[in-house]
Each structure stands twice: as structure tokens, then as C-alpha cells.
């Protein structure tokens, strides 16, 4: 479903991704872990087109977004990347719009869905994330956990086949992470394809089909959670897990 | 006494027309022009960027009075093309005010634009919104909220700045006030009437902007 092939990216002198490859099959949940600055966010941002890679290829359903460092044209990129939704660490809700408007704006403008369809789907998704009573609230009146659940619902409104999460609970008070993680667990149980950058190891162990350990711009290990998180052989992973 | 006051007000109301028209025209044209400048000065084209920066620098760095004289008298003295640039007094005043205020609005909007979080652009992009949709639906509303207090300040300053057009002989409120004071043997009522008028307008504007700020509270 997603095939990331040898991608390379640097910011000036700083080589952030030094040939990263991995695949995600449909219905899988993959966690990416690793220390700060190892390039986890940059990978996600490259896949959705918020950063341009310098080399390598990214395929979605065997269709390229970028091939050997050469991007497809903007229009093709946009239509192919619409299969992906992204959830940010800092939610990035639109503060001037109500929860309902946050959810409906993009599918209305981009997918040209009708009003009734949108309202129905909006209510269904808010029901799912447990926030139907907040449908007319402004984002500023929500807690962090509620904001992140709205952000997840907003991403789902675009009917994505793949969801990317960049540390979705890192900006939350510890007592609010549970409500967000349980929504994500539910998605995993429904076989949503997901790539999750996270520091929540027990969550990663529970939901992931595979865990990728990043270190200084390379994939050090890509294996089932037991191998990476429970009985790691690699010394760097051991010391990383011990520091948590 | 009352009759005298009434006559004063009637005489002065003729000047109000110029004052109010200038205010309205300036607001209507300078804000969009200022916004255009904002986008040009933040845009990719280095030539446009340089031009707008220079324009803003000159308009903000010289007195409005000087600009007014320039557009009414000075511009006509330019060799060869000057003769085609002769404007009516009031037209010259409008051109000057629109260009001057656009420069201030440009700077105000630029600050507002910078205050919009980059996460807003990223979320919009990932959701598939086009640049135009992002600008109109996401960025501008958030920018307006931020700039509202400064725009309110500018609008109030503008009300008072309109009095400057007296200097190029337009019969605005200020001009009539002055001639009434000179004419009727040292009476000061016209000053008071004029002051009350300016105060009423600025008061109304303050109320309007307070309302807008409440509406844009999110
Ligand atoms: N826009 C940018 N400009 C310059 N350098 C950047 C930019 N974005 C990221 N970097 C650098 O790239 C490196 C990797 O950053 P990245 O955000 O991918 O790390 P991360 O693994 O997500 O870390 P964290 O756990 O702290 O989020 C860092 O050294 C960072 O300073
Ligand atoms: Mg990161």
C-alpha cells in the first residue's frame, strides 16, 4: 500500500534521512520509534508532501508520488496523496471554525460532497470519537484530548485509506492520552492502515503489526513488536528503551 | 442663540459630505490595496517584493501633508507628463489618502499574516485544500482577528487625518469650521460643533470595532 524506497533528505548540511526504506501493507499499523532528531517526523512529512525529499521513491498503491527523487506533477500528487490523512502533534484545528465546520470544510471544498452527506458523516464520526455533544463548539473550548479526537475525526472525513500520526499524544497531559489512544486502537481494530510515530511503548506494542526503530536517519530495525520492544537484541534499542 | 447654533450646524453639514466621502473611499480602497501589497511583499517575485517594500517605506516615511501637496500641485509640474496628471482637488485627496493608508494597512496585514501558525497551512495542505482555499478560508479569517485592533486604530486616525485636505482648499468640515470662526467675530461654537462631530464618528467606529472584535473572538 505504501512503499518508501531509499529516501534521502537533508536540511542544508544536516543529513536527516539517509536512505530510508519500508513498506506498509493494507490494514497494517506500523509504529515508528526512535530518539529525538532521528528523522521520524521528517519521514511522515515527506510521505504526505510537507517536505520534499532529495532522492528515493515513494509509492502509494504502486503509483509513484516521487520516483528516484523526481516528483509527479502537482495535480497528480494532490490527487494521489488524498488517500492519506495526517494527525499532528499540535492538532492544528482551525480555531475560527466550529467542530462541525472543521470536519466539513475540506470534504466540501475538495471532494465536493453534498451537505446532507457531510452532516451525516460528521455526526457519525463525532459519535465514534465520543464528541457528538461538541459538534457546535469552538476548538478553543475543548481540552487537548478532545481537540486531538476532533483532529482524528477531521482526517477521517476525507475518507483516507491511510492515516499518519505524528506523536498524537505528546502534547497532552498524561491523563488525557488514554482517550486518544483508545480511538486509535479502535481504528487499528477496524484495520485502518496507519503509520504512528509515538513514544507510547505499551500502545505501540499492543496495536502495531511492526515497529520501526529509527536512529540518525536510518531504519535500524524493522520487526514485530516482540522483537523490537520486548526482547531487543540491538544495543541502541536497549539503551533507548531504558532511558524512557 | 439656538438659531445661531442651528445655522452653524447647517453651514457645516455641507463640509461633512467631503469629510465622510473621503473617509469611506479611503477605507474601501486602501484595505484591498493594502492586502494586495501584503501578498506581493511576501510573494516569490523579487521585483514586486522590492517595489512594494519601497512603496511602503516612502508612504510611511513622509508626511501625509507632503504627499497631499505632491499629488495636487507637485505632480502637475513633472516635465511632459505632468499636464496629464492634473486632478480635481478632491480626486487628488482621495488618491493620496488611499495610497497612504494602503501602505499602513500593508504593514498591519503583513504582521497579521506572520502570526498565523504554520500548522494551519500544513493541516490545510494535507486535507487537500488549494492555496486559494487555504488563504480565503483559513488564513484570512485568522489574520483579520489579529489585525482588528490595529485596523481600528487606523480608522480612527483616518477620521482625524481627513481634516488635512483643508490645506489644498477643499471645503471640508474643517475648512468651513475655520471660516465660520473667522467670520462671525470670534465665536467658538463652530469649533465645538466640529469637535462633537469628529467625536461622534470616532465613538461610532469604536463601537463598531468592539462589536467586530467580539464577533471574531474564537
Ligand atoms: N524545517 C527544517 N529545517 C531545518 N532542519 C530541520 C527541519 N525540520 C527538521 N529538521 C532537523 O531534522 C532533524 C530530524 O528532525 P525530525 O523532526 O524528523 O526528528 P524527530 O525524530 O521527529 O524528532 P522528535 O522526536 O523530537 O520529534 C533534526 O535534526 C531537526 O533539527
Ligand atoms: Mg517529530
Coordinates of C-alpha atoms and ligand atoms in Angstrom, one line a residue:
Chain A
X1 CA 0.0 0.0 0.0
X2 CA 2.8 2.4 0.9
X3 CA 6.3 1.7 -0.3
X4 CA 9.0 4.0 0.8
X5 CA 12.2 3.3 -1.1
X6 CA 15.6 4.6 -0.1
X7 CA 14.5 8.2 0.6
X8 CA 17.2 10.8 1.3
X9 CA 16.6 14.2 2.8
X10 CA 18.9 16.9 4.1
X11 CA 18.3 20.3 5.6
X12 CA 21.4 22.2 4.5
X13 CA 24.4 20.4 6.0
X14 CA 22.2 18.2 8.1
X15 CA 21.5 14.8 6.5
X16 CA 18.2 13.9 8.2
X17 CA 17.2 10.8 6.2
X18 CA 20.0 8.7 4.8
X19 CA 18.2 6.1 2.7
X20 CA 15.1 5.0 4.5
X21 CA 13.0 2.1 3.2
X22 CA 10.0 0.3 4.5
X23 CA 6.6 -1.0 3.3
X24 CA 3.2 -0.9 4.8
X25 CA 0.6 -3.4 3.7
X26 CA -3.1 -2.6 3.7
X27 CA -4.7 -2.9 7.1
X28 CA -1.4 -2.8 8.9
X29 CA -0.4 -0.5 11.8
X30 CA 3.2 0.4 11.9
X31 CA 4.8 2.3 14.7
X32 CA 8.0 4.4 14.3
X33 CA 10.0 5.0 17.4
X34 CA 13.5 6.5 18.0
X35 CA 15.2 9.3 19.8
X36 CA 14.6 13.0 19.2
X37 CA 16.0 14.2 15.9
X38 CA 16.3 10.8 14.4
X39 CA 14.0 11.8 11.5
X40 CA 10.7 10.3 12.4
X41 CA 8.6 13.4 11.7
X42 CA 10.5 14.1 8.5
X43 CA 9.6 10.7 7.2
X44 CA 5.9 11.3 7.7
X45 CA 6.1 14.8 6.4
X46 CA 7.9 13.6 3.3
X47 CA 5.2 10.9 2.7
X48 CA 2.4 13.5 2.8
X49 CA 4.3 16.1 0.8
X50 CA 5.0 18.6 3.6
X51 CA 8.7 18.1 2.9
X52 CA 10.3 17.3 -0.5
X53 CA 12.8 14.5 -0.4
X54 CA 16.1 14.9 -2.3
X55 CA 16.2 11.3 -3.5
X56 CA 14.4 8.0 -3.5
X57 CA 10.9 6.9 -4.3
X58 CA 7.5 6.8 -2.5
X59 CA 4.7 4.7 -3.9
X60 CA 1.0 4.7 -2.8
X61 CA -0.8 1.6 -4.2
X62 CA 2.1 1.2 -6.7
X63 CA 1.6 4.7 -8.0
X64 CA 4.6 7.0 -7.5
X65 CA 4.5 10.3 -5.7
X66 CA 8.2 10.6 -6.3
X67 CA 10.4 8.3 -8.2
X68 CA 14.2 8.5 -7.9
X69 CA 13.9 12.0 -6.5
X70 CA 11.6 13.2 -9.3
X71 CA 8.2 14.3 -8.2
X72 CA 5.0 13.7 -10.2
X73 CA 3.2 17.0 -11.2
X74 CA 1.3 18.9 -8.5
X75 CA -2.1 17.8 -9.6
X76 CA -1.3 14.1 -9.7
X77 CA 0.5 14.4 -6.3
X78 CA -2.5 16.1 -4.8
X79 CA -5.0 13.5 -6.0
X80 CA -2.8 10.6 -5.0
X81 CA -1.9 12.0 -1.6
X82 CA -5.6 12.4 -0.9
X83 CA -5.6 8.8 0.1
X84 CA -3.7 9.9 3.2
X85 CA -4.8 11.7 6.3
X86 CA -2.5 13.1 8.9
X87 CA -2.9 13.9 12.6
X88 CA -0.4 16.3 14.1
X89 CA 1.1 16.6 17.5
X90 CA -0.4 20.1 18.0
X91 CA -3.8 19.2 16.5
X92 CA -3.8 22.1 14.0
X93 CA -7.6 22.5 14.2
X94 CA -8.9 25.6 12.5
X95 CA -9.6 27.9 15.5
X96 CA -12.1 30.2 13.8
X97 CA -14.4 27.3 12.8
X98 CA -16.7 25.2 14.9
X99 CA -16.0 21.4 15.3
X100 CA -18.6 20.7 12.6
X101 CA -17.0 23.2 10.2
X102 CA -13.6 21.9 10.9
X103 CA -14.8 18.4 9.8
X104 CA -16.8 19.5 6.8
X105 CA -14.7 22.2 5.2
X106 CA -12.2 20.0 3.3
X107 CA -14.6 17.3 2.1
X108 CA -16.9 20.1 0.9
X109 CA -14.2 22.1 -0.9
X110 CA -12.1 19.2 -2.1
X111 CA -14.4 16.2 -2.5
X112 CA -17.4 18.3 -3.4
X113 CA -19.7 16.3 -1.1
X114 CA -23.2 17.4 -0.6
X115 CA -24.4 19.0 2.7
X116 CA -26.5 16.1 3.9
X117 CA -23.9 13.5 3.2
X118 CA -21.4 15.6 5.1
X119 CA -23.6 16.3 8.1
X120 CA -24.4 12.6 8.4
X121 CA -20.8 11.5 8.2
X122 CA -19.7 14.3 10.5
X123 CA -22.2 13.2 13.2
X124 CA -21.3 9.6 12.7
X125 CA -17.6 10.3 13.2
X126 CA -18.1 12.6 16.2
X127 CA -20.2 9.8 17.7
X128 CA -17.3 7.4 17.1
X129 CA -14.8 9.7 18.9
X130 CA -17.2 10.4 21.6
X131 CA -17.7 14.1 20.9
X132 CA -21.1 14.4 19.4
X133 CA -22.1 16.9 22.1
X134 CA -19.3 19.2 21.0
X135 CA -20.4 19.5 17.4
X136 CA -21.1 23.2 17.6
X137 CA -18.3 24.0 20.0
X138 CA -15.3 26.1 19.1
X139 CA -11.9 24.4 19.3
X140 CA -10.7 26.8 22.0
X141 CA -13.3 25.4 24.4
X142 CA -12.0 21.9 24.1
X143 CA -9.4 20.0 26.1
X144 CA -6.3 18.8 24.4
X145 CA -7.6 15.2 24.3
X146 CA -10.9 16.4 22.8
X147 CA -9.0 18.5 20.2
X148 CA -7.0 15.6 19.1
X149 CA -10.1 13.4 18.8
X150 CA -11.7 16.1 16.6
X151 CA -8.5 16.2 14.5
X152 CA -8.7 12.4 14.0
X153 CA -12.4 12.8 13.0
X154 CA -11.5 15.6 10.7
X155 CA -8.8 13.4 9.0
X156 CA -11.4 10.6 8.7
X157 CA -13.9 12.9 7.0
X158 CA -11.7 12.8 3.9
X159 CA -12.2 9.0 3.7
X160 CA -8.5 8.3 3.7
X161 CA -7.1 4.8 3.2
X162 CA -4.0 5.6 5.3
X163 CA -3.7 7.6 8.5
X164 CA -0.4 9.1 9.6
X165 CA 0.1 10.2 13.2
X166 CA 3.0 12.3 14.4
X167 CA 3.2 11.9 18.2
X168 CA -0.5 12.4 18.6
X169 CA -0.4 12.3 22.4
X170 CA 2.9 14.1 23.1
X171 CA 1.3 17.5 23.6
X172 CA -1.3 16.1 26.0
X173 CA -1.5 15.9 29.8
X174 CA -0.8 12.3 30.8
X175 CA -4.4 11.8 32.0
X176 CA -5.7 12.7 28.5
X177 CA -3.6 10.4 26.4
X178 CA -5.9 7.4 27.1
X179 CA -8.9 8.8 25.3
X180 CA -6.9 9.5 22.2
X181 CA -5.1 6.1 22.2
X182 CA -8.4 4.3 22.6
X183 CA -9.8 5.9 19.5
X184 CA -6.6 4.9 17.7
X185 CA -6.9 1.3 19.0
X186 CA -10.4 1.2 17.7
X187 CA -9.2 2.3 14.2
X188 CA -6.5 -0.3 14.3
X189 CA -9.1 -2.9 15.2
X190 CA -11.1 -1.9 12.1
X191 CA -8.0 -2.5 10.1
X192 CA -7.2 1.1 9.2
X193 CA -3.8 1.4 7.6
X194 CA -1.7 3.5 10.0
X195 CA 1.8 4.8 10.5
X196 CA 2.2 6.1 14.0
X197 CA 5.2 8.0 15.4
X198 CA 4.9 7.6 19.1
X199 CA 6.7 7.4 22.4
X200 CA 3.9 5.3 23.9
X201 CA 5.7 1.9 24.0
X202 CA 2.9 -0.2 25.5
X203 CA 0.5 1.3 23.0
X204 CA 2.9 0.6 20.1
X205 CA 3.3 -3.0 21.4
X206 CA -0.4 -3.5 21.6
X207 CA -1.6 -2.2 18.2
X208 CA 1.4 -2.4 15.9
X209 CA 2.0 -5.1 13.3
X210 CA 5.6 -3.9 13.1
X211 CA 7.7 -1.4 14.9
X212 CA 10.4 0.6 13.1
X213 CA 13.3 1.9 15.2
X214 CA 14.9 4.9 13.6
X215 CA 18.4 6.1 14.5
X216 CA 20.2 9.1 13.0
X217 CA 18.3 9.0 9.7
X218 CA 18.3 5.2 9.1
X219 CA 16.0 2.4 9.9
X220 CA 18.0 0.3 12.4
X221 CA 15.3 -2.4 13.0
X222 CA 12.0 -3.1 11.4
X223 CA 10.3 -6.1 13.0
X224 CA 7.4 -7.4 15.0
X225 CA 6.8 -5.6 18.4
X226 CA 8.0 -8.5 20.5
X227 CA 11.4 -8.4 18.7
X228 CA 11.8 -4.7 18.9
X229 CA 10.2 -3.8 22.2
X230 CA 10.2 -6.9 24.4
X231 CA 13.4 -8.7 23.6
X232 CA 15.5 -6.3 21.7
X233 CA 18.9 -7.6 20.6
X234 CA 20.2 -4.3 19.4
X235 CA 22.2 -2.4 22.0
X236 CA 20.9 1.0 20.8
X237 CA 17.3 0.0 21.2
X238 CA 18.1 -1.4 24.6
X239 CA 19.6 1.9 25.8
X240 CA 16.8 3.9 24.1
X241 CA 14.1 1.8 25.9
X242 CA 16.0 2.0 29.2
X243 CA 16.0 5.8 29.0
X244 CA 12.2 6.1 28.7
Chain B
X1 CA -28.7 81.7 20.2
X2 CA -30.3 78.4 19.3
X3 CA -31.0 79.7 15.9
X4 CA -27.4 80.7 15.5
X5 CA -26.3 77.3 16.5
X6 CA -28.7 75.7 14.1
X7 CA -27.4 77.9 11.3
X8 CA -23.8 76.9 12.2
X9 CA -24.7 73.3 12.0
X10 CA -26.4 73.7 8.6
X11 CA -23.5 75.6 7.2
X12 CA -21.1 73.0 8.5
X13 CA -23.1 69.9 7.3
X14 CA -22.0 70.8 3.8
X15 CA -18.4 70.2 4.7
X16 CA -19.3 66.9 6.3
X17 CA -20.0 65.5 2.9
X18 CA -16.4 65.8 1.8
X19 CA -15.1 64.5 5.2
X20 CA -17.3 61.4 5.2
X21 CA -16.8 60.6 1.5
X22 CA -13.1 60.8 1.8
X23 CA -13.2 58.5 4.9
X24 CA -15.4 56.0 3.2
X25 CA -13.5 56.0 -0.1
X26 CA -10.2 55.6 1.7
X27 CA -11.4 52.7 3.8
X28 CA -13.0 50.9 0.8
X29 CA -10.0 51.1 -1.5
X30 CA -7.0 51.2 0.8
X31 CA -7.7 47.9 2.6
X32 CA -7.9 45.7 -0.5
X33 CA -4.9 47.5 -2.0
X34 CA -3.0 47.1 1.3
X35 CA -3.9 43.4 1.3
X36 CA -2.6 43.1 -2.3
X37 CA 0.7 44.7 -1.2
X38 CA 0.9 42.3 1.7
X39 CA 0.8 39.4 -0.7
X40 CA 3.2 41.0 -3.1
X41 CA 5.7 41.8 -0.4
X42 CA 5.5 38.3 0.9
X43 CA 5.4 36.7 -2.5
X44 CA 8.0 34.9 -4.6
X45 CA 8.6 37.6 -7.2
X46 CA 11.7 39.7 -6.1
X47 CA 10.8 42.6 -8.3
X48 CA 7.3 43.0 -6.9
X49 CA 8.7 42.5 -3.4
X50 CA 11.2 45.3 -3.8
X51 CA 8.6 47.6 -5.3
X52 CA 6.1 47.1 -2.5
X53 CA 8.7 47.5 0.2
X54 CA 9.9 50.7 -1.4
X55 CA 6.4 52.0 -1.7
X56 CA 5.6 51.2 1.9
X57 CA 8.9 52.8 3.0
X58 CA 8.1 56.1 1.1
X59 CA 4.5 56.4 2.1
X60 CA 5.1 55.7 5.7
X61 CA 8.2 57.7 5.9
X62 CA 7.0 61.0 4.6
X63 CA 4.2 63.4 6.0
X64 CA 0.7 62.8 4.6
X65 CA 0.6 66.6 4.1
X66 CA 3.6 66.5 1.8
X67 CA 2.0 63.7 -0.2
X68 CA -1.2 65.6 -0.5
X69 CA 0.7 68.7 -1.8
X70 CA 2.6 66.4 -4.1
X71 CA -0.4 64.8 -5.7
X72 CA -2.3 68.0 -6.0
X73 CA 0.4 70.5 -7.0
X74 CA 3.7 68.7 -7.4
X75 CA 2.7 66.0 -9.8
X76 CA 1.5 68.5 -12.4
X77 CA 4.9 70.1 -12.5
X78 CA 6.6 66.9 -13.8
X79 CA 8.0 67.7 -17.3
X80 CA 6.0 66.4 -20.2
X81 CA 3.6 64.1 -18.4
X82 CA 2.6 66.5 -15.6
X83 CA -0.1 68.1 -17.7
X84 CA -1.9 64.8 -17.9
X85 CA -1.8 64.3 -14.2
X86 CA -3.9 67.3 -13.2
X87 CA -6.6 66.2 -10.8
X88 CA -9.5 67.8 -9.1
X89 CA -8.8 68.7 -5.5
X90 CA -11.0 66.0 -4.1
X91 CA -9.7 63.4 -6.5
X92 CA -6.1 64.2 -5.6
X93 CA -7.1 64.0 -1.9
X94 CA -8.6 60.5 -2.4
X95 CA -5.6 59.2 -4.4
X96 CA -3.3 60.5 -1.7
X97 CA -5.2 59.0 1.2
X98 CA -5.8 55.6 -0.5
X99 CA -2.1 55.3 -1.4
X100 CA -1.0 56.4 2.1
X101 CA -3.4 54.2 4.1
X102 CA -2.8 51.2 1.8
X103 CA 0.9 51.4 2.9
X104 CA -0.1 51.3 6.6
X105 CA -2.6 48.5 6.0
X106 CA 0.0 46.6 4.1
X107 CA 2.3 46.6 7.1
X108 CA -0.5 45.8 9.5
X109 CA -1.7 42.8 7.4
X110 CA 1.8 41.6 7.0
X111 CA 2.2 41.3 10.7
X112 CA -1.2 39.6 10.9
X113 CA -0.1 37.1 8.2
X114 CA 3.1 36.2 10.1
X115 CA 1.0 35.5 13.2
X116 CA -0.9 32.6 11.5
X117 CA 0.6 29.4 12.7
X118 CA 2.4 27.3 10.1
X119 CA 0.5 24.3 11.3
X120 CA -2.6 25.8 9.8
X121 CA -1.0 25.7 6.3
X122 CA 0.1 22.2 6.9
X123 CA -3.2 20.9 8.0
X124 CA -4.9 22.6 5.0
X125 CA -2.4 21.2 2.6
X126 CA -2.8 17.6 3.9
X127 CA -6.6 18.0 3.8
X128 CA -6.2 18.8 0.1
X129 CA -7.2 22.4 0.2
X130 CA -5.8 24.5 -2.7
X131 CA -3.6 27.6 -1.9
X132 CA -6.6 29.8 -2.7
X133 CA -8.9 27.9 -0.4
X134 CA -6.3 27.9 2.3
X135 CA -5.8 31.7 2.0
X136 CA -9.5 32.6 1.9
X137 CA -11.0 30.2 4.3
X138 CA -8.2 29.5 6.8
X139 CA -5.6 32.2 6.8
X140 CA -7.5 35.5 6.2
X141 CA -10.1 35.0 8.9
X142 CA -7.4 34.3 11.4
X143 CA -5.4 37.2 10.2
X144 CA -8.3 39.6 10.5
X145 CA -8.8 38.7 14.1
X146 CA -5.2 39.6 14.8
X147 CA -5.2 42.9 12.9
X148 CA -8.6 44.2 14.0
X149 CA -7.3 46.3 16.9
X150 CA -4.7 47.9 14.6
X151 CA -7.2 48.5 11.8
X152 CA -9.5 50.1 14.4
X153 CA -6.7 52.5 15.3
X154 CA -6.0 53.3 11.7
X155 CA -9.7 54.0 11.0
X156 CA -9.8 56.5 13.9
X157 CA -6.6 58.2 12.9
X158 CA -8.1 58.5 9.4
X159 CA -11.2 60.3 10.6
X160 CA -8.9 63.0 12.1
X161 CA -6.5 63.0 9.1
X162 CA -9.3 63.9 6.7
X163 CA -9.0 67.4 8.2
X164 CA -5.7 67.8 6.4
X165 CA -7.4 68.3 3.0
X166 CA -8.3 71.8 4.1
X167 CA -4.8 72.5 3.1
X168 CA -5.5 72.1 -0.6
X169 CA -8.6 74.2 -0.4
X170 CA -11.3 71.6 -0.2
X171 CA -14.4 72.8 1.6
X172 CA -14.5 70.0 4.2
X173 CA -15.8 70.2 7.7
X174 CA -12.5 71.7 9.0
X175 CA -12.4 74.3 6.3
X176 CA -15.9 75.6 6.9
X177 CA -15.4 75.5 10.7
X178 CA -12.3 77.7 10.3
X179 CA -14.0 80.2 8.1
X180 CA -17.1 80.4 10.3
X181 CA -14.8 81.1 13.3
X182 CA -13.0 83.8 11.4
X183 CA -16.2 85.3 10.1
X184 CA -18.6 85.6 13.0
X185 CA -16.5 87.8 15.2
X186 CA -14.6 85.3 17.3
X187 CA -17.3 82.8 18.2
X188 CA -16.0 79.4 19.2
X189 CA -19.2 77.4 18.7
X190 CA -18.2 76.1 15.3
X191 CA -15.1 74.5 16.9
X192 CA -17.3 72.8 19.4
X193 CA -19.7 71.6 16.8
X194 CA -16.9 70.2 14.7
X195 CA -15.3 68.5 17.7
X196 CA -18.6 66.9 18.6
X197 CA -19.0 65.6 15.0
X198 CA -15.5 64.1 15.0
X199 CA -16.1 62.6 18.4
X200 CA -19.4 61.1 17.3
X201 CA -17.8 59.4 14.3
X202 CA -14.8 58.0 16.3
X203 CA -17.2 56.9 19.0
X204 CA -19.3 55.1 16.4
X205 CA -16.2 53.4 14.9
X206 CA -15.0 52.3 18.4
X207 CA -18.3 50.7 19.0
X208 CA -18.3 49.0 15.6
X209 CA -14.8 47.6 16.1
X210 CA -15.6 46.5 19.6
X211 CA -18.5 44.5 18.1
X212 CA -16.3 43.1 15.4
X213 CA -13.7 42.1 17.9
X214 CA -16.3 40.2 19.9
X215 CA -17.5 38.5 16.8
X216 CA -14.0 37.5 15.9
X217 CA -13.3 36.1 19.3
X218 CA -12.5 32.4 18.8
Ligands
LIG1 N1 12.3 22.6 8.5 C1 13.5 22.2 9.0 N2 14.6 22.9 8.7 C2 15.9 22.5 9.2 N3 16.1 21.4 9.9 C3 15.0 20.6 10.2 C4 13.7 21.0 9.8 N4 12.9 20.0 10.2 C5 13.6 19.1 10.9 N5 14.9 19.5 10.9 C6 16.0 18.7 11.5 O1 15.9 17.4 11.1 C7 16.3 16.5 12.1 C8 15.2 15.5 12.3 O2 14.0 16.1 12.7 P1 12.7 15.3 12.9 O3 11.7 16.3 13.3 O4 12.3 14.5 11.8 O5 13.0 14.4 14.2 P2 12.1 13.5 15.1 O6 12.6 12.2 15.0 O7 10.7 13.7 14.6 O8 12.3 14.1 16.5 P3 11.3 14.4 17.7 O9 11.2 13.1 18.4 O10 12.0 15.4 18.5 O11 10.0 14.9 17.1 C9 16.5 17.3 13.3 O12 17.9 17.5 13.5 C10 15.9 18.7 13.0 O13 16.6 19.7 13.6
LIG2 MG1 9.0 14.7 15.5

